[in-house]
Amino acid sequence: MLPGALAAATVFVASGAVLVLEILSVRLLAPYVGLTLETTTSIIGAVLAGIALGAAVGGWTADRVDPRKLAIGLLVGGGLLVLLTVPIVRAIGPSARGGGDMGALEVTFAALVPLAAVLSAISPTVARLQLRDLRSSGTIVGRLSAWATAGALVGTFGTGFVLVPRFPVSSTVLAIGVALVLAGILLAAYMRLLHSGKAAGTVAGTVALVVLVAALHSPCDAETTYHCALIEIVPQLPAGRLLVLDQEFNSFVEPQHPRYLAFPYTRWIGDSIAAMTPRGAPLNVLFVGGGGFTLPRWLLATRPGSHAHVFEVDGKLVEFDEQRLGLRTSPNMRVTVGDARVAFQSQPGASAEVVVGDAFSGLTIPWQLTTREWLEEVRRVLRPHGIYMLNLIDFRPLKLLRAELATLLGTFANVRMITPAGGDGNPAGGNEVLLASNGPLPTQRGPAAFGASVYEKGALVRLVAGAQPLRDDYAPVDQLETR
């Protein structure tokens, strides 16, 4: 039997580790399967499956073997499995990329079910170790359950508010694995079950796994709050920098030549802004999503005196841009870190000529920026003839695109779409730029429109026939999007 405080600490640490790893897994998996509802659901399901399996098998096993040795073995084994999490994800993650829901399920269950099961078996094992009198069994089990839940709560809040903002995910996983192994060794020493040979072997195995994980090539130059960020050099444009987020091309930046727009969708947005009258006059533009800040820099270069206010949810990405992409904030280039849906509430009405929505990627869709309620907030901030310009990514059968167009058509008087030309007369899919306004839309002109098809309101009404507009209480964007 363990002292009450030691028993409580053991289940506290084990349960806390499970919840820490559950949240960190969202970050580990994002470069391969994205930040979608399916990914989060798969992670929660895998952890719950592991918890159920561990509680059942752990309790059954504790009735049949020495619970002292079992508790030690579970702590050490759980720590070693934690150390294997990063290698497992980086080994099978690339194969899950593009695998849709099944890909997310495969990698999450392989990485999380075994370690969640082993760590969750610790609570029933410790309970079995503590039970000596049936008359106090309810008190003992209830107290241990409360401490395990407390550990889960501390792990949850500590991860979201402390660990992720301050430490690389892989380093945190390593620290948890090592801490669990050490906890097992210390528990064995306390119960006088420590054998030098087994201890040496455990330490050697732990060191080997730590070295293995540390030697693995990280797919990131930096882990920001929400992304795995990487800078690539394009041989054809050596002065430029390509920002890659979660292994998806996000922005192309030439710090010394901000007028250059490499991606077609940025040229289409730039062309639309350039066509606004009076030409060349300063504009007040709100950008939802920063990325590499390509379009805000372009605005200030092409329309001197303009004000670009960028809303970026990832504060560490802004720091990364400042360090690696030459971003400089100023009174004309303001940045607000936070979710735009919340931050927009502080913006005065009728204050912007343009709102640019560029927060989507091929792996991540902030659903709260797709709904009718969000569009009403955008309309409030825009001046009477202001324009909302949205970059949306969807592929055939274009269910998400049709739903978002239906939402725009129900909110604004005029809507236009610029999209890669399809050979059959229908949108081909990819990056679609949607323009919406209660005033007239600017005429598309210049080379930026080359290679694109422009769909006016009449064609869009036919395209969205039968599509249901998105609302805060109905926005299944992860299910609608085709990647």
Tab-separated table of C-alpha atoms in Angstrom:
chain	number	residue	atom	x	y	z
A	1	MET	CA	0.000	0.000	0.000
A	2	LEU	CA	1.231	3.470	-0.889
A	3	PRO	CA	0.905	6.587	1.281
A	4	GLY	CA	-2.241	8.464	0.284
A	5	ALA	CA	-0.316	11.445	-1.094
A	6	LEU	CA	1.947	9.257	-3.239
A	7	ALA	CA	-0.998	7.285	-4.615
A	8	ALA	CA	-2.812	10.517	-5.449
A	9	ALA	CA	0.289	11.971	-7.109
A	10	THR	CA	0.730	8.857	-9.247
A	11	VAL	CA	-2.784	8.900	-10.714
A	12	PHE	CA	-2.619	12.716	-11.012
A	13	VAL	CA	0.517	12.547	-13.150
A	14	ALA	CA	-0.686	9.641	-15.294
A	15	SER	CA	-4.085	11.181	-16.081
A	16	GLY	CA	-2.565	14.608	-16.646
A	17	ALA	CA	-0.087	13.160	-19.124
A	18	VAL	CA	-2.921	11.616	-21.164
A	19	LEU	CA	-4.700	14.961	-21.551
A	20	VAL	CA	-1.481	16.857	-22.304
A	21	LEU	CA	-0.694	14.397	-25.070
A	22	GLU	CA	-4.235	14.559	-26.415
A	23	ILE	CA	-3.967	18.319	-26.940
A	24	LEU	CA	-0.392	18.200	-28.218
A	25	SER	CA	-1.445	15.593	-30.774
A	26	VAL	CA	-3.541	18.228	-32.510
A	27	ARG	CA	-0.305	20.088	-33.183
A	28	LEU	CA	1.712	16.988	-34.074
A	29	LEU	CA	-0.853	15.849	-36.630
A	30	ALA	CA	-1.643	19.237	-38.185
A	31	PRO	CA	1.158	19.119	-40.816
A	32	TYR	CA	-0.252	15.853	-42.150
A	33	VAL	CA	-4.046	15.856	-41.727
A	34	GLY	CA	-4.819	19.485	-40.918
A	35	LEU	CA	-6.786	21.206	-38.180
A	36	THR	CA	-10.235	19.932	-39.024
A	37	LEU	CA	-13.224	18.703	-37.077
A	38	GLU	CA	-12.442	15.175	-38.260
A	39	THR	CA	-8.885	15.402	-36.936
A	40	THR	CA	-10.035	16.621	-33.528
A	41	THR	CA	-12.765	13.990	-33.418
A	42	SER	CA	-10.275	11.251	-34.302
A	43	ILE	CA	-7.905	12.368	-31.553
A	44	ILE	CA	-10.625	12.522	-28.898
A	45	GLY	CA	-11.995	9.157	-30.018
A	46	ALA	CA	-8.572	7.516	-29.983
A	47	VAL	CA	-7.809	8.803	-26.473
A	48	LEU	CA	-11.210	7.755	-25.147
A	49	ALA	CA	-10.772	4.309	-26.686
A	50	GLY	CA	-7.382	4.031	-24.995
A	51	ILE	CA	-8.786	5.188	-21.652
A	52	ALA	CA	-11.615	2.634	-21.790
A	53	LEU	CA	-9.254	-0.161	-22.834
A	54	GLY	CA	-6.698	0.733	-20.174
A	55	ALA	CA	-9.253	0.985	-17.373
A	56	ALA	CA	-10.765	-2.397	-18.204
A	57	VAL	CA	-7.570	-4.336	-18.886
A	58	GLY	CA	-5.627	-2.566	-16.154
A	59	GLY	CA	-8.206	-3.393	-13.520
A	60	TRP	CA	-8.417	-7.024	-14.649
A	61	THR	CA	-4.646	-7.389	-14.664
A	62	ALA	CA	-4.216	-5.752	-11.243
A	63	ASP	CA	-6.395	-8.492	-9.710
A	64	ARG	CA	-4.065	-11.174	-11.055
A	65	VAL	CA	-0.506	-9.849	-10.724
A	66	ASP	CA	1.386	-7.887	-8.120
A	67	PRO	CA	-0.071	-4.354	-8.456
A	68	ARG	CA	3.188	-2.854	-7.183
A	69	LYS	CA	5.194	-4.234	-10.090
A	70	LEU	CA	2.352	-3.515	-12.479
A	71	ALA	CA	2.195	0.167	-11.492
A	72	ILE	CA	5.945	0.532	-12.015
A	73	GLY	CA	5.807	-1.240	-15.357
A	74	LEU	CA	2.906	0.915	-16.544
A	75	LEU	CA	4.672	4.167	-15.663
A	76	VAL	CA	7.902	3.135	-17.373
A	77	GLY	CA	6.127	1.552	-20.333
A	78	GLY	CA	3.853	4.552	-20.717
A	79	GLY	CA	6.860	6.862	-20.716
A	80	LEU	CA	8.586	4.826	-23.405
A	81	LEU	CA	5.429	4.833	-25.535
A	82	VAL	CA	5.209	8.605	-25.155
A	83	LEU	CA	8.782	8.887	-26.420
A	84	LEU	CA	7.744	6.854	-29.459
A	85	THR	CA	4.834	9.172	-30.285
A	86	VAL	CA	6.842	11.668	-32.335
A	87	PRO	CA	8.639	8.964	-34.394
A	88	ILE	CA	5.311	7.198	-35.037
A	89	VAL	CA	3.581	10.366	-36.213
A	90	ARG	CA	6.492	11.431	-38.428
A	91	ALA	CA	6.812	7.929	-39.856
A	92	ILE	CA	3.194	7.324	-40.828
A	93	GLY	CA	1.962	10.924	-40.996
A	94	PRO	CA	3.058	11.506	-44.610
A	95	SER	CA	1.115	8.441	-45.762
A	96	ALA	CA	-2.003	9.782	-44.030
A	97	ARG	CA	-1.729	13.046	-45.968
A	98	GLY	CA	-4.504	13.159	-48.522
A	99	GLY	CA	-6.119	10.083	-46.972
A	100	GLY	CA	-9.103	12.038	-45.684
A	101	ASP	CA	-10.957	10.807	-42.635
A	102	MET	CA	-9.403	7.331	-42.741
A	103	GLY	CA	-5.913	8.792	-42.846
A	104	ALA	CA	-6.624	10.845	-39.731
A	105	LEU	CA	-8.089	7.812	-37.969
A	106	GLU	CA	-5.133	5.577	-38.808
A	107	VAL	CA	-2.414	7.895	-37.566
A	108	THR	CA	-4.294	8.978	-34.438
A	109	PHE	CA	-5.205	5.456	-33.349
A	110	ALA	CA	-1.694	4.150	-33.999
A	111	ALA	CA	-0.072	6.955	-32.029
A	112	LEU	CA	-2.549	7.475	-29.192
A	113	VAL	CA	-4.491	4.332	-28.302
A	114	PRO	CA	-1.529	2.315	-26.914
A	115	LEU	CA	-0.112	5.099	-24.739
A	116	ALA	CA	-3.558	6.216	-23.501
A	117	ALA	CA	-4.381	2.600	-22.614
A	118	VAL	CA	-1.143	2.035	-20.698
A	119	LEU	CA	-1.353	5.312	-18.761
A	120	SER	CA	-5.060	4.853	-18.030
A	121	ALA	CA	-4.380	1.424	-16.562
A	122	ILE	CA	-2.433	3.104	-13.750
A	123	SER	CA	-5.517	4.401	-11.886
A	124	PRO	CA	-7.224	0.995	-11.381
A	125	THR	CA	-3.845	-0.529	-10.539
A	126	VAL	CA	-3.157	2.041	-7.828
A	127	ALA	CA	-6.728	1.625	-6.540
A	128	ARG	CA	-6.166	-2.127	-6.254
A	129	LEU	CA	-2.900	-1.443	-4.428
A	130	GLN	CA	-4.645	0.814	-1.916
A	131	LEU	CA	-7.653	-1.380	-1.148
A	132	ARG	CA	-7.311	-3.187	2.162
A	133	ASP	CA	-10.756	-2.808	3.682
A	134	LEU	CA	-13.986	-3.057	1.688
A	135	ARG	CA	-15.664	-0.684	4.120
A	136	SER	CA	-13.483	2.161	2.800
A	137	SER	CA	-13.344	1.093	-0.851
A	138	GLY	CA	-15.741	3.800	-2.016
A	139	THR	CA	-13.715	6.512	-0.294
A	140	ILE	CA	-10.434	5.265	-1.736
A	141	VAL	CA	-11.687	4.840	-5.282
A	142	GLY	CA	-13.541	8.162	-5.184
A	143	ARG	CA	-10.498	10.026	-3.868
A	144	LEU	CA	-8.206	8.534	-6.502
A	145	SER	CA	-10.749	9.286	-9.225
A	146	ALA	CA	-10.918	12.902	-8.047
A	147	TRP	CA	-7.129	13.250	-8.145
A	148	ALA	CA	-6.997	11.665	-11.609
A	149	THR	CA	-9.613	14.137	-12.815
A	150	ALA	CA	-7.666	16.988	-11.233
A	151	GLY	CA	-4.577	15.855	-13.127
A	152	ALA	CA	-6.560	15.815	-16.362
A	153	LEU	CA	-7.798	19.355	-15.698
A	154	VAL	CA	-4.326	20.680	-14.911
A	155	GLY	CA	-2.965	18.936	-17.988
A	156	THR	CA	-5.686	20.426	-20.189
A	157	PHE	CA	-5.376	24.019	-19.038
A	158	GLY	CA	-1.608	23.845	-18.601
A	159	THR	CA	-1.117	22.645	-22.156
A	160	GLY	CA	-3.330	25.264	-23.792
A	161	PHE	CA	-2.231	28.231	-21.725
A	162	VAL	CA	1.362	27.417	-20.794
A	163	LEU	CA	3.063	24.617	-22.723
A	164	VAL	CA	2.004	25.205	-26.335
A	165	PRO	CA	2.622	28.984	-26.314
A	166	ARG	CA	6.079	28.585	-24.763
A	167	PHE	CA	7.696	25.308	-25.821
A	168	PRO	CA	8.097	23.262	-29.024
A	169	VAL	CA	5.617	20.397	-29.110
A	170	SER	CA	8.235	17.692	-29.693
A	171	SER	CA	10.297	18.945	-26.737
A	172	THR	CA	7.254	18.844	-24.479
A	173	VAL	CA	6.458	15.284	-25.538
A	174	LEU	CA	10.047	14.266	-24.813
A	175	ALA	CA	9.901	15.864	-21.367
A	176	ILE	CA	6.672	14.034	-20.504
A	177	GLY	CA	8.076	10.692	-21.610
A	178	VAL	CA	11.257	11.139	-19.595
A	179	ALA	CA	9.287	12.322	-16.543
A	180	LEU	CA	7.065	9.222	-16.629
A	181	VAL	CA	10.043	6.873	-16.881
A	182	LEU	CA	11.749	8.631	-13.977
A	183	ALA	CA	8.533	8.462	-11.964
A	184	GLY	CA	8.435	4.713	-12.525
A	185	ILE	CA	12.070	4.304	-11.439
A	186	LEU	CA	11.531	6.432	-8.315
A	187	LEU	CA	8.403	4.497	-7.420
A	188	ALA	CA	10.315	1.257	-7.782
A	189	ALA	CA	13.052	2.616	-5.518
A	190	TYR	CA	10.499	3.695	-2.921
A	191	MET	CA	8.919	0.241	-2.863
A	192	ARG	CA	12.354	-1.373	-2.848
A	193	LEU	CA	11.723	-3.174	-6.099
A	194	LEU	CA	14.526	-1.503	-8.024
A	195	HIS	CA	16.948	-3.965	-9.596
A	196	SER	CA	20.127	-2.376	-10.887
A	197	GLY	CA	20.164	-4.349	-14.138
A	198	LYS	CA	16.566	-3.487	-15.051
A	199	ALA	CA	17.065	0.133	-14.009
A	200	ALA	CA	20.158	0.424	-16.177
A	201	GLY	CA	18.319	-1.124	-19.118
A	202	THR	CA	15.382	1.241	-18.651
A	203	VAL	CA	17.641	4.274	-18.519
A	204	ALA	CA	19.574	3.102	-21.586
A	205	GLY	CA	16.351	2.569	-23.537
A	206	THR	CA	15.055	5.966	-22.515
A	207	VAL	CA	18.271	7.701	-23.537
A	208	ALA	CA	18.244	5.878	-26.875
A	209	LEU	CA	14.675	6.983	-27.594
A	210	VAL	CA	15.439	10.558	-26.607
A	211	VAL	CA	18.436	10.587	-28.950
A	212	LEU	CA	16.311	9.064	-31.728
A	213	VAL	CA	13.583	11.654	-31.394
A	214	ALA	CA	16.070	14.517	-31.148
A	215	ALA	CA	17.814	13.291	-34.298
A	216	LEU	CA	14.631	13.083	-36.335
A	217	HIS	CA	14.340	15.850	-38.870
A	218	SER	CA	11.536	18.214	-37.940
A	219	PRO	CA	9.348	19.299	-40.856
A	220	CYS	CA	9.336	22.827	-39.398
A	221	ASP	CA	11.683	25.768	-39.181
A	222	ALA	CA	9.508	26.843	-36.257
A	223	GLU	CA	6.420	25.660	-34.436
A	224	THR	CA	4.092	28.629	-34.097
A	225	THR	CA	0.986	28.631	-31.950
A	226	TYR	CA	-1.092	26.978	-34.674
A	227	HIS	CA	1.273	25.941	-37.450
A	228	CYS	CA	4.396	24.148	-38.521
A	229	ALA	CA	6.174	26.973	-40.375
A	230	LEU	CA	8.884	26.553	-43.003
A	231	ILE	CA	10.662	28.911	-45.408
A	232	GLU	CA	11.680	27.641	-48.855
A	233	ILE	CA	13.779	29.324	-51.521
A	234	VAL	CA	12.453	29.263	-55.090
A	235	PRO	CA	15.430	28.787	-57.489
A	236	GLN	CA	13.747	30.778	-60.247
A	237	LEU	CA	13.144	33.699	-57.867
A	238	PRO	CA	16.087	33.622	-55.450
A	239	ALA	CA	15.171	36.957	-53.862
A	240	GLY	CA	11.776	35.623	-52.828
A	241	ARG	CA	10.742	33.492	-49.892
A	242	LEU	CA	7.990	30.887	-49.919
A	243	LEU	CA	6.153	30.500	-46.613
A	244	VAL	CA	4.940	26.945	-46.047
A	245	LEU	CA	2.446	26.303	-43.245
A	246	ASP	CA	1.665	22.697	-42.329
A	247	GLN	CA	3.356	21.620	-45.567
A	248	GLU	CA	0.995	23.745	-47.687
A	249	PHE	CA	2.199	26.714	-49.757
A	250	ASN	CA	0.814	29.783	-48.011
A	251	SER	CA	2.541	32.956	-49.231
A	252	PHE	CA	5.273	34.121	-51.563
A	253	VAL	CA	7.142	37.195	-50.372
A	254	GLU	CA	9.824	39.323	-52.000
A	255	PRO	CA	10.686	41.723	-49.180
A	256	GLN	CA	12.489	44.149	-51.524
A	257	HIS	CA	9.797	43.986	-54.217
A	258	PRO	CA	6.423	44.053	-52.448
A	259	ARG	CA	4.569	44.907	-55.675
A	260	TYR	CA	5.217	41.411	-57.015
A	261	LEU	CA	2.350	38.944	-56.516
A	262	ALA	CA	3.273	35.364	-57.414
A	263	PHE	CA	0.113	33.402	-56.653
A	264	PRO	CA	-2.766	33.837	-59.116
A	265	TYR	CA	-5.372	34.407	-56.401
A	266	THR	CA	-3.307	37.266	-54.932
A	267	ARG	CA	-3.106	38.839	-58.394
A	268	TRP	CA	-6.893	38.587	-58.755
A	269	ILE	CA	-7.410	40.304	-55.400
A	270	GLY	CA	-4.742	42.864	-56.223
A	271	ASP	CA	-6.346	43.542	-59.595
A	272	SER	CA	-9.726	44.069	-57.921
A	273	ILE	CA	-8.257	46.532	-55.424
A	274	ALA	CA	-6.295	48.326	-58.153
A	275	ALA	CA	-9.502	48.767	-60.173
A	276	MET	CA	-11.270	50.572	-57.336
A	277	THR	CA	-11.793	54.287	-57.831
A	278	PRO	CA	-10.223	56.672	-57.467
A	279	ARG	CA	-7.250	54.733	-58.744
A	280	GLY	CA	-4.129	54.940	-56.623
A	281	ALA	CA	-5.906	56.720	-53.774
A	282	PRO	CA	-5.198	55.536	-50.218
A	283	LEU	CA	-7.532	52.879	-48.829
A	284	ASN	CA	-8.342	51.575	-45.382
A	285	VAL	CA	-8.193	47.779	-45.733
A	286	LEU	CA	-8.772	45.113	-43.084
A	287	PHE	CA	-7.048	41.781	-43.730
A	288	VAL	CA	-8.409	38.653	-42.057
A	289	GLY	CA	-5.389	36.366	-41.943
A	290	GLY	CA	-1.791	37.454	-42.278
A	291	GLY	CA	0.232	34.507	-43.570
A	292	GLY	CA	3.320	36.124	-45.092
A	293	PHE	CA	1.603	39.550	-45.233
A	294	THR	CA	2.018	39.599	-49.023
A	295	LEU	CA	-1.154	41.539	-49.839
A	296	PRO	CA	-0.831	44.095	-47.011
A	297	ARG	CA	2.721	44.905	-48.184
A	298	TRP	CA	1.483	45.138	-51.773
A	299	LEU	CA	-1.267	47.566	-50.734
A	300	LEU	CA	1.144	49.944	-49.027
A	301	ALA	CA	3.518	49.803	-52.004
A	302	THR	CA	0.878	50.413	-54.678
A	303	ARG	CA	-1.382	52.840	-52.824
A	304	PRO	CA	0.879	55.010	-50.627
A	305	GLY	CA	-0.821	56.406	-47.565
A	306	SER	CA	-3.128	53.402	-47.217
A	307	HIS	CA	-3.738	51.707	-43.896
A	308	ALA	CA	-3.503	47.926	-43.613
A	309	HIS	CA	-4.903	46.414	-40.420
A	310	VAL	CA	-4.191	42.674	-40.248
A	311	PHE	CA	-6.033	40.283	-37.936
A	312	GLU	CA	-3.903	37.189	-37.363
A	313	VAL	CA	-4.805	34.526	-34.825
A	314	ASP	CA	-1.245	33.178	-34.591
A	315	GLY	CA	0.964	35.621	-32.691
A	316	LYS	CA	4.061	33.461	-33.093
A	317	LEU	CA	3.558	33.439	-36.857
A	318	VAL	CA	3.742	37.238	-36.788
A	319	GLU	CA	7.033	36.981	-34.872
A	320	PHE	CA	8.269	34.405	-37.416
A	321	ASP	CA	7.414	36.792	-40.264
A	322	GLU	CA	9.311	39.590	-38.551
A	323	GLN	CA	12.378	37.396	-38.075
A	324	ARG	CA	12.403	35.549	-41.402
A	325	LEU	CA	10.370	37.574	-43.898
A	326	GLY	CA	11.276	41.139	-42.980
A	327	LEU	CA	7.844	42.173	-41.723
A	328	ARG	CA	7.794	45.615	-40.098
A	329	THR	CA	4.717	46.902	-38.340
A	330	SER	CA	3.931	50.618	-38.287
A	331	PRO	CA	0.955	52.970	-37.939
A	332	ASN	CA	0.149	52.077	-41.557
A	333	MET	CA	0.705	48.328	-40.999
A	334	ARG	CA	-1.104	47.361	-37.827
A	335	VAL	CA	-1.481	43.817	-36.518
A	336	THR	CA	-4.083	42.565	-34.074
A	337	VAL	CA	-3.401	39.080	-32.715
A	338	GLY	CA	-6.605	37.179	-32.068
A	339	ASP	CA	-9.587	35.585	-33.750
A	340	ALA	CA	-11.015	38.045	-36.266
A	341	ARG	CA	-14.583	37.053	-35.402
A	342	VAL	CA	-14.030	38.451	-31.901
A	343	ALA	CA	-11.614	41.274	-32.789
A	344	PHE	CA	-13.931	42.721	-35.433
A	345	GLN	CA	-16.454	43.607	-32.752
A	346	SER	CA	-14.233	46.492	-31.673
A	347	GLN	CA	-14.002	47.938	-35.195
A	348	PRO	CA	-16.104	51.029	-35.877
A	349	GLY	CA	-18.903	50.714	-38.392
A	350	ALA	CA	-18.485	51.923	-41.972
A	351	SER	CA	-14.724	52.325	-41.472
A	352	ALA	CA	-13.126	50.226	-44.255
A	353	GLU	CA	-13.241	50.359	-48.035
A	354	VAL	CA	-12.136	46.723	-48.295
A	355	VAL	CA	-12.100	43.615	-46.122
A	356	VAL	CA	-9.874	40.802	-47.434
A	357	GLY	CA	-10.618	37.330	-46.083
A	358	ASP	CA	-7.481	35.195	-46.477
A	359	ALA	CA	-7.527	32.930	-43.420
A	360	PHE	CA	-8.296	29.652	-45.216
A	361	SER	CA	-5.835	26.981	-46.312
A	362	GLY	CA	-6.199	23.586	-47.900
A	363	LEU	CA	-6.043	21.971	-44.452
A	364	THR	CA	-7.702	24.519	-42.193
A	365	ILE	CA	-11.056	26.281	-42.458
A	366	PRO	CA	-12.073	28.641	-39.641
A	367	TRP	CA	-15.793	27.875	-39.885
A	368	GLN	CA	-16.749	30.943	-37.831
A	369	LEU	CA	-15.534	33.080	-40.750
A	370	THR	CA	-17.920	31.501	-43.249
A	371	THR	CA	-21.373	32.127	-41.777
A	372	ARG	CA	-24.124	34.649	-42.369
A	373	GLU	CA	-23.495	36.167	-38.934
A	374	TRP	CA	-19.847	36.790	-39.812
A	375	LEU	CA	-20.804	38.336	-43.147
A	376	GLU	CA	-23.203	40.661	-41.361
A	377	GLU	CA	-20.292	41.787	-39.167
A	378	VAL	CA	-18.167	42.356	-42.285
A	379	ARG	CA	-20.987	44.347	-43.851
A	380	ARG	CA	-21.236	46.488	-40.692
A	381	VAL	CA	-17.530	47.374	-40.854
A	382	LEU	CA	-17.532	48.127	-44.592
A	383	ARG	CA	-18.448	51.507	-45.961
A	384	PRO	CA	-21.679	51.613	-48.016
A	385	HIS	CA	-19.935	50.683	-51.280
A	386	GLY	CA	-17.089	48.745	-49.662
A	387	ILE	CA	-16.054	45.325	-50.950
A	388	TYR	CA	-15.461	41.999	-49.221
A	389	MET	CA	-12.827	39.924	-51.052
A	390	LEU	CA	-12.582	36.306	-49.937
A	391	ASN	CA	-10.064	33.643	-50.912
A	392	LEU	CA	-11.769	30.252	-50.634
A	393	ILE	CA	-10.245	26.841	-51.435
A	394	ASP	CA	-12.467	24.027	-52.648
A	395	PHE	CA	-12.460	21.397	-55.383
A	396	ARG	CA	-15.166	19.615	-57.286
A	397	PRO	CA	-17.969	18.919	-56.490
A	398	LEU	CA	-17.529	22.378	-54.867
A	399	LYS	CA	-20.040	21.886	-52.058
A	400	LEU	CA	-18.295	24.351	-49.757
A	401	LEU	CA	-17.953	26.945	-52.511
A	402	ARG	CA	-21.650	26.671	-53.359
A	403	ALA	CA	-22.666	27.006	-49.701
A	404	GLU	CA	-20.479	30.070	-49.185
A	405	LEU	CA	-21.753	31.661	-52.385
A	406	ALA	CA	-25.322	31.075	-51.223
A	407	THR	CA	-24.434	32.799	-47.949
A	408	LEU	CA	-22.871	35.768	-49.757
A	409	LEU	CA	-25.806	36.099	-52.144
A	410	GLY	CA	-28.139	36.265	-49.166
A	411	THR	CA	-26.114	39.042	-47.527
A	412	PHE	CA	-24.781	41.319	-50.298
A	413	ALA	CA	-26.467	42.829	-53.339
A	414	ASN	CA	-23.638	42.064	-55.782
A	415	VAL	CA	-21.397	38.989	-55.877
A	416	ARG	CA	-18.684	37.932	-58.344
A	417	MET	CA	-16.330	34.940	-58.502
A	418	ILE	CA	-12.879	34.717	-60.094
A	419	THR	CA	-11.590	31.166	-60.376
A	420	PRO	CA	-9.275	28.969	-62.446
A	421	ALA	CA	-10.886	28.336	-65.791
A	422	GLY	CA	-12.545	24.964	-66.228
A	423	GLY	CA	-12.519	23.323	-69.632
A	424	ASP	CA	-16.221	22.423	-69.421
A	425	GLY	CA	-17.400	25.922	-68.566
A	426	ASN	CA	-17.707	25.144	-64.847
A	427	PRO	CA	-15.302	26.200	-62.087
A	428	ALA	CA	-12.252	23.951	-62.019
A	429	GLY	CA	-11.681	24.254	-58.291
A	430	GLY	CA	-8.675	25.436	-56.310
A	431	ASN	CA	-8.379	29.018	-55.109
A	432	GLU	CA	-11.618	30.886	-55.757
A	433	VAL	CA	-11.761	34.635	-55.123
A	434	LEU	CA	-15.237	35.861	-54.193
A	435	LEU	CA	-16.142	39.567	-54.309
A	436	ALA	CA	-19.238	40.870	-52.529
A	437	SER	CA	-20.592	44.380	-52.078
A	438	ASN	CA	-23.782	46.375	-51.748
A	439	GLY	CA	-22.351	48.745	-54.334
A	440	PRO	CA	-20.977	48.179	-57.845
A	441	LEU	CA	-18.024	45.846	-58.211
A	442	PRO	CA	-14.869	47.052	-60.012
A	443	THR	CA	-14.216	45.914	-63.563
A	444	GLN	CA	-11.563	43.198	-63.795
A	445	ARG	CA	-8.790	44.229	-66.136
A	446	GLY	CA	-5.104	43.712	-66.777
A	447	PRO	CA	-2.901	40.597	-66.822
A	448	ALA	CA	-4.055	39.511	-63.366
A	449	ALA	CA	-7.292	38.203	-64.856
A	450	PHE	CA	-5.529	36.063	-67.472
A	451	GLY	CA	-6.057	32.357	-67.017
A	452	ALA	CA	-9.163	32.873	-64.909
A	453	SER	CA	-12.885	32.721	-65.447
A	454	VAL	CA	-15.122	35.464	-64.066
A	455	TYR	CA	-18.641	34.533	-62.973
A	456	GLU	CA	-21.165	37.290	-62.400
A	457	LYS	CA	-24.204	37.172	-60.141
A	458	GLY	CA	-26.599	35.540	-62.601
A	459	ALA	CA	-24.268	32.604	-63.232
A	460	LEU	CA	-23.614	32.239	-59.510
A	461	VAL	CA	-27.330	32.085	-58.696
A	462	ARG	CA	-27.601	29.129	-61.062
A	463	LEU	CA	-24.453	27.524	-59.650
A	464	VAL	CA	-25.664	27.571	-56.040
A	465	ALA	CA	-29.157	26.236	-56.740
A	466	GLY	CA	-30.116	23.990	-53.818
A	467	ALA	CA	-27.116	24.926	-51.641
A	468	GLN	CA	-27.914	25.771	-48.022
A	469	PRO	CA	-26.415	29.002	-46.636
A	470	LEU	CA	-24.064	28.695	-43.686
A	471	ARG	CA	-25.110	29.905	-40.236
A	472	ASP	CA	-23.493	29.839	-36.828
A	473	ASP	CA	-25.685	26.888	-35.882
A	474	TYR	CA	-25.109	25.096	-39.199
A	475	ALA	CA	-21.630	25.338	-40.708
A	476	PRO	CA	-20.302	21.844	-41.542
A	477	VAL	CA	-17.429	23.277	-43.568
A	478	ASP	CA	-15.036	20.392	-42.925
A	479	GLN	CA	-17.568	17.974	-44.395
A	480	LEU	CA	-18.425	20.217	-47.342
A	481	GLU	CA	-14.880	20.952	-48.462
A	482	THR	CA	-13.168	18.703	-50.981
A	483	ARG	CA	-9.376	18.696	-50.632
